[in-house]
Coordinates of C-alpha atoms in Angstrom, one line a residue:
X11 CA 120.3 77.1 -25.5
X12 CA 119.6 73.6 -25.8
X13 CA 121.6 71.1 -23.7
X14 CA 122.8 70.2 -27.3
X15 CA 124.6 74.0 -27.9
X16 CA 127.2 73.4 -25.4
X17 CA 128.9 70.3 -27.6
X18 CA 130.6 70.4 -31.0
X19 CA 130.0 66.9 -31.6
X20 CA 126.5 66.8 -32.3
X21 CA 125.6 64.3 -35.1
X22 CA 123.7 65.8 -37.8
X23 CA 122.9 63.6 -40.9
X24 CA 122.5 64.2 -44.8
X25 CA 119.4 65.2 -46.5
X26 CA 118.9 62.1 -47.7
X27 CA 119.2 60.4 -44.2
X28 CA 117.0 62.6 -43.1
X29 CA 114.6 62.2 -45.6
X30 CA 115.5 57.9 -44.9
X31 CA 114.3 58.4 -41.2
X32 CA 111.2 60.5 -42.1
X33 CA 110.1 57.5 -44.2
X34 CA 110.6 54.8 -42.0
X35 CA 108.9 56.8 -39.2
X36 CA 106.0 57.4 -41.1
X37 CA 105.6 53.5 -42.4
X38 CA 105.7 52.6 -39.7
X39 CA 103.2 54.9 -37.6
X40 CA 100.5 54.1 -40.4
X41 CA 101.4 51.0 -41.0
X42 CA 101.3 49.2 -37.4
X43 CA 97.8 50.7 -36.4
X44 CA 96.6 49.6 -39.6
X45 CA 97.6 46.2 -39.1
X46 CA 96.7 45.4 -35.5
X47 CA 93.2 46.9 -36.2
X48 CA 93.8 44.0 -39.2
X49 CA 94.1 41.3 -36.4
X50 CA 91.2 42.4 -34.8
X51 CA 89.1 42.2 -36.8
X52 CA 90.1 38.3 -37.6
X53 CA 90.7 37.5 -33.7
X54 CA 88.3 35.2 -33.6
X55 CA 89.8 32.8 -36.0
X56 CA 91.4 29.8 -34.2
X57 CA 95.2 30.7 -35.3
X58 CA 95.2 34.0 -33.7
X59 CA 93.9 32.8 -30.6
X60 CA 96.5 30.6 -30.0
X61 CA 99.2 34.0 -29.9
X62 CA 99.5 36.4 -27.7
X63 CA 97.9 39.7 -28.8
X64 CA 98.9 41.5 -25.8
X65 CA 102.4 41.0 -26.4
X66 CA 102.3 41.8 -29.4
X67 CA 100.6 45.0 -29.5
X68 CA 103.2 46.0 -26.5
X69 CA 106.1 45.2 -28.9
X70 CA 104.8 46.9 -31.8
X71 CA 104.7 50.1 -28.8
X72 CA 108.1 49.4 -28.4
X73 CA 108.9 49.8 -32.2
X74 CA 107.3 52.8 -33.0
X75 CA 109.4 54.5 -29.8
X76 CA 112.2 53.1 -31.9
X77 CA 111.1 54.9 -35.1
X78 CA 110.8 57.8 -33.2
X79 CA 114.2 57.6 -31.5
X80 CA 116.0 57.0 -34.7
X81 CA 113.6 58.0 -37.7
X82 CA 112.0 61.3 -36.6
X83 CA 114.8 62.6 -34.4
X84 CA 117.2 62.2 -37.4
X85 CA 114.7 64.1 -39.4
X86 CA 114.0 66.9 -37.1
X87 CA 117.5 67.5 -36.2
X88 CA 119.4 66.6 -33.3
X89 CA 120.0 69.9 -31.8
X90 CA 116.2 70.3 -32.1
X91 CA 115.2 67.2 -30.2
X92 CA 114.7 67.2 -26.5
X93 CA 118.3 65.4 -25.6
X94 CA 116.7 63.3 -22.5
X95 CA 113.5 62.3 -24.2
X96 CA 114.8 60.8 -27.2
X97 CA 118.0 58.6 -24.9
X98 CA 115.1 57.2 -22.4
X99 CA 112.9 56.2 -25.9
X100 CA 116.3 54.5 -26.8
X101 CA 116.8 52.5 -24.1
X102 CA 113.1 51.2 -23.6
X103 CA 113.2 50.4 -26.5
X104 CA 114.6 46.9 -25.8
X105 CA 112.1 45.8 -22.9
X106 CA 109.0 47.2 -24.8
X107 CA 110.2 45.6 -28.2
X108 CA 112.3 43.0 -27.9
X109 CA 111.3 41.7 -24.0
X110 CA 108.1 40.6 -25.4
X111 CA 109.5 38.8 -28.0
X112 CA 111.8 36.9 -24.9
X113 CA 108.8 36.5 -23.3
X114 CA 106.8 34.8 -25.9
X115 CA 109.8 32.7 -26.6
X116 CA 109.4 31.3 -22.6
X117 CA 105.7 31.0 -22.8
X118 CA 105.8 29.0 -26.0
X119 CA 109.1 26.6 -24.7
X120 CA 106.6 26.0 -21.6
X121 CA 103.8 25.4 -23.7
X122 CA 106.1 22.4 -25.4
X123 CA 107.0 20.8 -22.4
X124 CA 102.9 20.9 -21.1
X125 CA 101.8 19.4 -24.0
X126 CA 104.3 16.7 -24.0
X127 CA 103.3 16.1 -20.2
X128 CA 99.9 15.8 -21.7
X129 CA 100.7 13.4 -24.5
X130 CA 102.7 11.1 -22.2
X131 CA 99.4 10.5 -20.2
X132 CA 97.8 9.8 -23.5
X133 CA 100.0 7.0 -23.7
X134 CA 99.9 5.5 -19.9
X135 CA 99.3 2.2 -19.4
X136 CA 95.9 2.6 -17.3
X137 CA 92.7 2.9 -19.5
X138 CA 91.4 6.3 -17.6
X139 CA 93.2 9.7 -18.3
X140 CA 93.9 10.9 -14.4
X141 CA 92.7 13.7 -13.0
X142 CA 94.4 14.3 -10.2
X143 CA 98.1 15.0 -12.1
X144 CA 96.1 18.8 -13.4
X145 CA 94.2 19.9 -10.2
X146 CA 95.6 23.6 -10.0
X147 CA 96.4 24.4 -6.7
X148 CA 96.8 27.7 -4.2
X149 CA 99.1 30.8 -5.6
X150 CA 101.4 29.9 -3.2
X151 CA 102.0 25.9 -4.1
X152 CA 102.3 26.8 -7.7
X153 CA 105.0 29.7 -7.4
X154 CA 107.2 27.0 -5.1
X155 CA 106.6 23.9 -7.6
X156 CA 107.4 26.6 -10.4
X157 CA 110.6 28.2 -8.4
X158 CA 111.6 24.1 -7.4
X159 CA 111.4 22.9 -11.1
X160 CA 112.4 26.2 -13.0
X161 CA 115.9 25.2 -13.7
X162 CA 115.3 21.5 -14.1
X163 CA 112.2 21.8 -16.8
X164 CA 114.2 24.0 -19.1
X165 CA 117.2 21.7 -19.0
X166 CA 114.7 18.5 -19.5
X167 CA 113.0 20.0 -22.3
X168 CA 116.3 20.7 -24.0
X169 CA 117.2 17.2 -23.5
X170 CA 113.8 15.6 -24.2
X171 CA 112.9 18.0 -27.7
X172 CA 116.5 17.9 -29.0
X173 CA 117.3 14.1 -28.7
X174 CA 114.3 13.2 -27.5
X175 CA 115.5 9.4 -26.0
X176 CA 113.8 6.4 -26.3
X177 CA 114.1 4.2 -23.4
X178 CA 115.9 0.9 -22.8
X179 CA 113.1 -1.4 -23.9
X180 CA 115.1 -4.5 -23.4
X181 CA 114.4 -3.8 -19.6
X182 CA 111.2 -6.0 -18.9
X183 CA 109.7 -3.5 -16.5
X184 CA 110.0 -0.5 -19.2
X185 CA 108.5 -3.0 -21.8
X186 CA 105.6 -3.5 -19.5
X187 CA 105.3 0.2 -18.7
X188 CA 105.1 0.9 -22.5
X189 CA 103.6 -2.0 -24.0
X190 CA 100.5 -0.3 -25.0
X191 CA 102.7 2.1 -27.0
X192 CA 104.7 0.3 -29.1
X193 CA 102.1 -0.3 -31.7
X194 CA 102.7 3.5 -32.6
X195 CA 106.1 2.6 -33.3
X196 CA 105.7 0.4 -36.3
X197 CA 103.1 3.2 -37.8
X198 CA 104.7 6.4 -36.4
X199 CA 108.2 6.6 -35.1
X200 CA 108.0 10.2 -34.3
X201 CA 104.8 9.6 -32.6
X202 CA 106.2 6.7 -30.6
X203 CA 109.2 9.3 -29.6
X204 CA 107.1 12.3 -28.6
X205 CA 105.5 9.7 -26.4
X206 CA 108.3 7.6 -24.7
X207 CA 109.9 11.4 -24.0
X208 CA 110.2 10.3 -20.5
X209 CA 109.8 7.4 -18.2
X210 CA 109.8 8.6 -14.6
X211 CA 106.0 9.6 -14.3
X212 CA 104.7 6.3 -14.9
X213 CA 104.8 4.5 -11.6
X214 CA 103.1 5.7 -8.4
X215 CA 106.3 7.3 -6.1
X216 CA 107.0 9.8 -9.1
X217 CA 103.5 10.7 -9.0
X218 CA 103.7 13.7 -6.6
X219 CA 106.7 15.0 -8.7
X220 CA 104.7 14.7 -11.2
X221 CA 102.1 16.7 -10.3
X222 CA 104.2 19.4 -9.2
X223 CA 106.2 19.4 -12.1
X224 CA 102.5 19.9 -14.0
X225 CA 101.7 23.0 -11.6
X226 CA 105.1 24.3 -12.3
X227 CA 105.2 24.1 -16.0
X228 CA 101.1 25.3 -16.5
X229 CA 102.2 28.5 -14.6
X230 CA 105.3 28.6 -16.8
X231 CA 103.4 28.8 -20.2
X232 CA 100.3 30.9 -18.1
X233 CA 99.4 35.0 -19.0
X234 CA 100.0 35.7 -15.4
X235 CA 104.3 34.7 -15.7
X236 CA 104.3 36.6 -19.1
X237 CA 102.8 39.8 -17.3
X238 CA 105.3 39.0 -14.5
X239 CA 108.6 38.2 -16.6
X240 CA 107.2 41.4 -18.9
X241 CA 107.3 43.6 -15.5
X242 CA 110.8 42.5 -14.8
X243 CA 112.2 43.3 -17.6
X244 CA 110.8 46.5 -17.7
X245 CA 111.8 47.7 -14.3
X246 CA 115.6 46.2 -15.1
X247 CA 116.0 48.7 -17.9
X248 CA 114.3 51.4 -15.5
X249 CA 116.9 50.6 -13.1
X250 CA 119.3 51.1 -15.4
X251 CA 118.2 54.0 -16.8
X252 CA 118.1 55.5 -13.6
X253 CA 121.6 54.2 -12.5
X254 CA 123.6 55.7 -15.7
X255 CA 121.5 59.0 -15.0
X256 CA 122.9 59.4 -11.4
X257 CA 126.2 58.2 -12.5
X258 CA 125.9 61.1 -15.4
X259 CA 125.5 63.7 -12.2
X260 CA 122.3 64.6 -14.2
X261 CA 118.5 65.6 -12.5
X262 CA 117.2 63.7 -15.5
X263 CA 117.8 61.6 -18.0
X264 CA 121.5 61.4 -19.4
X265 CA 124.6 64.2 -19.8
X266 CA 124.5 65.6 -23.3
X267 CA 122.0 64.4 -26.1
X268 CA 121.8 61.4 -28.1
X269 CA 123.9 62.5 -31.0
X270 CA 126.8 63.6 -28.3
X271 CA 129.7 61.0 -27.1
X272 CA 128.2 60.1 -23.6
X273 CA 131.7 58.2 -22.6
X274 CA 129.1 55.4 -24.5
X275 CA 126.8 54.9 -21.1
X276 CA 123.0 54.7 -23.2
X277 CA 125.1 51.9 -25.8
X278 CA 126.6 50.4 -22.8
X279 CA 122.6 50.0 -21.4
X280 CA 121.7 48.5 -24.3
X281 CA 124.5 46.0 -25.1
X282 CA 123.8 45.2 -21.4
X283 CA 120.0 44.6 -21.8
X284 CA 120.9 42.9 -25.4
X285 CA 122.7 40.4 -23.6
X286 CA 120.0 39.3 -21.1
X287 CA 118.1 38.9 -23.7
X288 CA 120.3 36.8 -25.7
X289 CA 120.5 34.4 -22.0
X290 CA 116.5 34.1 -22.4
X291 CA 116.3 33.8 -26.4
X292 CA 119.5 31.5 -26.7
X293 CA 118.2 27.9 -24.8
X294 CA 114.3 28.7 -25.9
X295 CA 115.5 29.3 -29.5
X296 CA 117.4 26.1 -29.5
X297 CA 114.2 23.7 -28.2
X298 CA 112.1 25.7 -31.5
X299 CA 114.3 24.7 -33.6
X300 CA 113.3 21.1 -33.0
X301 CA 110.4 21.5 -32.9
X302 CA 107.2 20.5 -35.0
X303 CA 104.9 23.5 -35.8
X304 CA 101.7 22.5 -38.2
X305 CA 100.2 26.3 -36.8
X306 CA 103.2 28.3 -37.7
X307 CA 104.0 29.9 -34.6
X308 CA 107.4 28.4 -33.9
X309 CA 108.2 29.0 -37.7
X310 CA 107.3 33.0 -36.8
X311 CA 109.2 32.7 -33.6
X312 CA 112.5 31.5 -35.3
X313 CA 111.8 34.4 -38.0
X314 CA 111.8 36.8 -35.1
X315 CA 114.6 35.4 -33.4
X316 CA 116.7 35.9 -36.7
X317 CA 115.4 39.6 -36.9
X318 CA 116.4 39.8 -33.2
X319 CA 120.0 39.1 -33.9
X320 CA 120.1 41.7 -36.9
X321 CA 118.8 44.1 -33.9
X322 CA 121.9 43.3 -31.4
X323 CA 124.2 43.5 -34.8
X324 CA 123.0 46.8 -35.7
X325 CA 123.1 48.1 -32.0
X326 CA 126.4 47.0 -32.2
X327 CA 128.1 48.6 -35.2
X328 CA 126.9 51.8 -33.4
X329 CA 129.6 51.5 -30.9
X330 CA 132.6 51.4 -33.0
X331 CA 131.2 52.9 -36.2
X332 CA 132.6 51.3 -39.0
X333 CA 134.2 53.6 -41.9
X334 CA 133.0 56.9 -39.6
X335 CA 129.5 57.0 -41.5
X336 CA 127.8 57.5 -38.5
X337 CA 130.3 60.5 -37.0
X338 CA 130.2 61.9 -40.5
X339 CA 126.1 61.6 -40.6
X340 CA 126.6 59.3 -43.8
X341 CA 124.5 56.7 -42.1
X342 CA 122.8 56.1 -39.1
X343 CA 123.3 52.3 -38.1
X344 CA 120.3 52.4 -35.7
X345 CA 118.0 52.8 -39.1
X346 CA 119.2 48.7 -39.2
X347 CA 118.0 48.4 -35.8
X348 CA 114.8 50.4 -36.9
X349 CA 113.7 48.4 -40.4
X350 CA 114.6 44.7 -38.7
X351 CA 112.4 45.9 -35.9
X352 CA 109.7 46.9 -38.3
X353 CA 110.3 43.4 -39.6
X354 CA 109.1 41.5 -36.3
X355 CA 106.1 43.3 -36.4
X356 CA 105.1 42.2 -39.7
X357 CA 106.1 38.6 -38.8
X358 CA 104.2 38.9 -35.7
X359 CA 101.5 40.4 -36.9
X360 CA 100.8 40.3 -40.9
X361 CA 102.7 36.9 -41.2
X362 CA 99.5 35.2 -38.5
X363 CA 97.1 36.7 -40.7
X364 CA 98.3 35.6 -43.8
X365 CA 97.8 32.1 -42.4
X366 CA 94.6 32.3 -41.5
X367 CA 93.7 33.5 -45.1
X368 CA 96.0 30.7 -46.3
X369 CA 93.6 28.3 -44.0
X370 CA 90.0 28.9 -45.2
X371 CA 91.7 29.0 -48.7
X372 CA 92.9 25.0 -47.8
X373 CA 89.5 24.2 -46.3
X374 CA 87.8 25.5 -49.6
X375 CA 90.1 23.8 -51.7
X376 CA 91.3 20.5 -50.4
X377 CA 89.7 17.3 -51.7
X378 CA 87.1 14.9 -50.2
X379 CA 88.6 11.8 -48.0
X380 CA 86.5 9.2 -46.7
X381 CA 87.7 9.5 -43.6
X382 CA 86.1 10.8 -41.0
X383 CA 87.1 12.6 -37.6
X384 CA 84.9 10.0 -35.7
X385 CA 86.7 6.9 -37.9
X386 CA 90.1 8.6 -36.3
X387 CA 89.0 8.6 -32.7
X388 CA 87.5 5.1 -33.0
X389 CA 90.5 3.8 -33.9
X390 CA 92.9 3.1 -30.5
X391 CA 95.9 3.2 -32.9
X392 CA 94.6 6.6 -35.3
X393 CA 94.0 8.4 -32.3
X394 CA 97.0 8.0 -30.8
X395 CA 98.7 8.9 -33.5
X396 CA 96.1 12.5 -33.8
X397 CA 96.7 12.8 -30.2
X398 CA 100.1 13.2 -31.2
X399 CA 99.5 16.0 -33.5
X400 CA 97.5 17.9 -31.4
X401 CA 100.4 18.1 -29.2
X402 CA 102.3 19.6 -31.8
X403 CA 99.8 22.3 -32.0
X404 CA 99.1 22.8 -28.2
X405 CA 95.4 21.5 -28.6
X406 CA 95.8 18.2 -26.7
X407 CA 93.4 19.0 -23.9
X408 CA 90.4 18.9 -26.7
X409 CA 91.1 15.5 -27.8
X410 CA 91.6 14.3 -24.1
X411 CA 88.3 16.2 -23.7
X412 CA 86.9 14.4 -26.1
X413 CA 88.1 10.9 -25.1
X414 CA 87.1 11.4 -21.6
X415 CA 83.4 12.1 -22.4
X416 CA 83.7 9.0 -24.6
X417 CA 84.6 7.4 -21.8
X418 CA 82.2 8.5 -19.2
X419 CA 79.3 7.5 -21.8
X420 CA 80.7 3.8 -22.4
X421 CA 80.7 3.4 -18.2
X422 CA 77.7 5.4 -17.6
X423 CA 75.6 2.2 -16.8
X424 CA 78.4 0.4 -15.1
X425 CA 79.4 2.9 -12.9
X426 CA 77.8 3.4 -8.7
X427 CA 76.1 6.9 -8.8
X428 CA 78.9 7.8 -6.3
X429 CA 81.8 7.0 -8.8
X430 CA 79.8 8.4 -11.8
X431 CA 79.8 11.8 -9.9
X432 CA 83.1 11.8 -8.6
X433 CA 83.8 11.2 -12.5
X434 CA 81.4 14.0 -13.4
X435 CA 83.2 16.5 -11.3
X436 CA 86.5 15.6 -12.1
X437 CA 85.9 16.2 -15.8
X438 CA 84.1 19.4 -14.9
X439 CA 87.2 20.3 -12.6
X440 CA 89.9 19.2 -15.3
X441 CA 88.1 20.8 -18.6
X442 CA 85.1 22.6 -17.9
X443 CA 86.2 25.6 -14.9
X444 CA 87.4 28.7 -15.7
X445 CA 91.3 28.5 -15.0
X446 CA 91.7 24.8 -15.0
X447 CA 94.9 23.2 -16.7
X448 CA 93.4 21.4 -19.7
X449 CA 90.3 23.8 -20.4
X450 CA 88.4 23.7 -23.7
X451 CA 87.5 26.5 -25.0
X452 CA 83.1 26.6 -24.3
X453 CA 80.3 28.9 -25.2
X454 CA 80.2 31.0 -21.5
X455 CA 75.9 29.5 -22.2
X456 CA 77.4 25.8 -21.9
X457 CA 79.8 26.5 -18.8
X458 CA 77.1 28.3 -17.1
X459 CA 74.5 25.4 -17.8
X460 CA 77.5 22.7 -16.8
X461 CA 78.0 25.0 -13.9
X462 CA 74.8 25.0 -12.4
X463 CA 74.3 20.7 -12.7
X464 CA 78.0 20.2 -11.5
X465 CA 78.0 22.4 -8.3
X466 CA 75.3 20.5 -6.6
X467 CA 76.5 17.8 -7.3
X468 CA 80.2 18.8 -6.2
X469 CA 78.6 19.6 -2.7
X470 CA 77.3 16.1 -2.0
X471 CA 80.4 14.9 -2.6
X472 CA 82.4 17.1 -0.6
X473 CA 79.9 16.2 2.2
X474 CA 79.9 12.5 1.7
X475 CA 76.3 13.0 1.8
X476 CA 74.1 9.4 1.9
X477 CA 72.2 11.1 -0.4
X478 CA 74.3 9.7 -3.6
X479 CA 73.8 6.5 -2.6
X480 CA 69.9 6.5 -3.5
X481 CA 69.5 9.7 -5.6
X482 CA 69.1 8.6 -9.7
X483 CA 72.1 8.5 -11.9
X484 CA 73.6 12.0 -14.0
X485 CA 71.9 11.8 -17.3
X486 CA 73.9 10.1 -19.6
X487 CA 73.9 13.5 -21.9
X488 CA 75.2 15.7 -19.2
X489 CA 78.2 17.0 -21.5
X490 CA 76.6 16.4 -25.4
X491 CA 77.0 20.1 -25.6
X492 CA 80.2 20.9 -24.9
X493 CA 81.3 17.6 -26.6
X494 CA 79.5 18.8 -29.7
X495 CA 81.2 21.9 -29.3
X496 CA 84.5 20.8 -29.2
X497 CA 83.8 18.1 -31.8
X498 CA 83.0 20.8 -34.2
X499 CA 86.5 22.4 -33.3
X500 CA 88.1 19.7 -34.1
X501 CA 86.8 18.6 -36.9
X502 CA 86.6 22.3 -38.9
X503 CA 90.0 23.5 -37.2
X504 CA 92.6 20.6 -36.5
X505 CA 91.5 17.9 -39.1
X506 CA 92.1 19.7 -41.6
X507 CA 95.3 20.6 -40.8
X508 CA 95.8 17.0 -39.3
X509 CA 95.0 15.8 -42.8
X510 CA 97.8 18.3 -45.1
X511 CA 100.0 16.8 -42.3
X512 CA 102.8 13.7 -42.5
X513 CA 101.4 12.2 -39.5
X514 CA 97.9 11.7 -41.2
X515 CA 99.4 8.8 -43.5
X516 CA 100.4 7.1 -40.3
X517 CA 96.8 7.2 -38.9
X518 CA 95.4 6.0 -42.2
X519 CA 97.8 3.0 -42.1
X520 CA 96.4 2.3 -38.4
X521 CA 92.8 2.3 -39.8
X522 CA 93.7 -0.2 -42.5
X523 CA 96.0 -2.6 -40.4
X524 CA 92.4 -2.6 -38.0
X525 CA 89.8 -2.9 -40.6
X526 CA 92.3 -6.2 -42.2
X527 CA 92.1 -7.2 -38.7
X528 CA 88.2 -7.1 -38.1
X529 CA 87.3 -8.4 -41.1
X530 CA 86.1 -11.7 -42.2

């Protein structure tokens, strides 16, 4: 006798509901493999490597437990089902589904706020991009700047994104601080605001804060707190899984079976779980709305978010059953739950691809322009402005890359061999290492070659050896190969997509307002 036999409430459904959960199981057990295999077999294309493939493979896990629960279980029969088994797929079905989808949401709001940090040094008043403010430090210095400024970050991006202030520059000390940026203004005001976000990093006393406002955000939007926040939510559910099933007086799982009245504990779990995920979706949801997204991620993300809410509706409507349908086995609300779940898969999943046919079908097809990626970066006022845009699609370290090489060629001969190496090793510490805040993304040949010339160098340093004083300047074509690297990036990636964008106009009035200005 199954644990099933011994109620006279079990929930069995019509043929045709039946037959409804026996196709949505089995589109969705053919379809998800099919399509992650899809993705991987386009991973290397720049738009997919900006997501989060793990997550999303982990959610789509989630989903098909969900299809299972609902879809197959309906089909087979309740009183055929194993009672526990298909109560514990329900309920991790939230974490394994929907948690990843939370914590995508977090990694992406921290990925915001680090490339707005980046963009405001873009627009500092000293010449040289500084190093210091993205040295990674120990495990332990990171968590604390991350536990310090948790609270505080989230609330300043809302603020920052959302009405994203300009400051009072009738104060003579602000115009000074931002005199080098109000140029942008007058070509592109929503350049000008993404870059006058904030004011209190610019002097030297908020300098430390800075910098562990940096750590804390970099280990926000890192793989390492996604695996973490993953984890928790995980163990919560298992917690109270575990908690209802003591509570239950059962040796596992729940009392009854999933189509018996279980005084509501497994819909109690989920509303529960629904709810912390609402407190992590609801403030995260609110800065994407505001946000730019020329790489269609945050676009996906507010898709989701939408398909999240159906989720929590349908999960709902379970409880109180509307009309009966579900007591009668007219309808099973959880098939809502089921086919908007299916739905974040495709929009996770099938939705990136598309794009990235939808991309080589724009680079095929768009028209010739004079201008030229190295026109843009020549230009003080056109880079600014494409600085800008790479914020908005969380590239900025490549065009500070870029700039910084720039740099170290122009002072090359100007520089004492002991500040051209300190210079050398800062770029290789800031871009270059494996780990570090702004790295580009490098051939493992030209990080193994930059490896090898740096290190030595690195170690004189360290040792404040006399050696520097008399040894023969770096070559001046220490980094050509990573800077052709991430050139070529740039230019077959971004531009493009820099180019189909509003801000491109901007950057083209810039390069006209300069060449009227040059010429005779």
């Amino acid at each position: 006798m199954s644990a099933c036999e011994v109620y006279e409430d079990v929930i069995e459904f019509d043929a045709s509901q039946q037959w409804l959960g026996l196709i949505i199981f089995v589109a969705e057990i053919v379809v998800i493999p099919i399509t992650i295999v899809w993705w991987m077999t386009r991973s290397n294309h720049p738009l997919l490597a900006k997501r989060h493939f793990g997550l999303m493979v982990v959610s789509a896990f989630g989903i098909l437990l969900q299809a299972i629960a609902s879809g197959l279980t309906n089909y087979i029969g309740r009183d055929a089902f194993p009672c526990d088994l298909t109560l514990w797929l329900t309920l991790f079905y939230l974490p394994l589904a929907c948690g990843p989808v939370a914590t995508r949401l977090v990694l992406t709001t921290y990925r915001i706020r680090f490339g707005k940090l980046i963009l405001e040094d873009v627009y500092e008043e000293s010449e040289d991009f500084d190093p210091e403010l993205y040295r990674t430090g120990s495990l332990a210095a990171v968590l604390r700047s991350f536990f310090r400024t948790l609270c505080s970050c989230t609330c300043e991006s809302i603020h920052d994104i959302n009405q994203m202030h300009t400051p009072n520059l009738m104060n003579q000390s602000n115009r000074r601080i931002y005199s080098r940026r109000l140029d942008l203004a007058t070509v592109s005001p929503t350049a000008f605001q993404l870059s006058t976000a904030t004011l209190d990093t610019t002097t030297s006393a908020g300098r430390p804060r800075r910098a562990s406002r940096t750590q804390a955000i970099f280990f926000g939007k890192s793989n390492a707190f996604g695996i973490a926040l993953q984890v928790l939510v995980t163990a919560i559910t298992l917690f109270i899984g575990i908690g209802l099933s003591v509570a239950a007086e059962t040796n596992f799982g729940f009392r009854g079976c999933y189509g018996c009245v279980v005084e509501g504990q497994p819909f109690v779990a989920y509303v529960s779980l629904g709810c912390l995920m609402l407190i992590i979706i609801a403030p995260t949801s609110i800065i994407l709305w505001k946000t730019d997204d020329p790489i269609g991620i945050v676009h996906e993300l507010r898709v989701v978010v939408i398909l999240g809410l159906v989720v929590f509706i349908g999960t709902l409507l379970s409880i109180p059953d509307p009309g009966g349908v579900r007591e009668h086995g007219k309808f099973d609300w959880l098939y809502i739950v089921a086919l908007a779940s299916f739905g974040v898969h495709l929009t996770q999943c099938v939705y990136p691809i598309f794009l990235t046919y939808r991309e080589n079908s724009h680079k095929h097809g768009r028209r010739k322009d004079s201008t030229t990626l190295s026109m843009i970066l020549e230009s003080p006022g056109a880079k600014r402005i494409f600085q800008a845009y790479l914020a908005q699609e969380w590239s900025s370290e490549n065009g500070v890359f870029l700039d910084a090489i720039s740099r170290y060629r122009v002072r090359h001969n100007d520089l004492p061999t002991r500040d051209l190496v300190s210079r050398i090793v800062d770029i290789y510490a800031t871009f270059i290492k494996d780990g570090s805040m702004l790295e580009v993304n490098l051939p493992s040949s030209i990080k193994s070659d930059l490896e090898s010339k740096v290190l030595p160098l690195q170690a004189l340093l360290e040792s404040n050896a006399k050696e520097l004083d008399i040894m023969p300047k770096p070559p001046l074509e220490l980094f050509d190969r990573a800077y052709e690297e991430v050139y070529e990036l740039v230019e077959t990636d971004s531009f493009p997509r820099f180019q189909r964008s509003h801000l491109y106009k901007h950057a083209k009035a810039s390069l006209s307002s300069r060449s009227e200005h040059s010429g005779p």
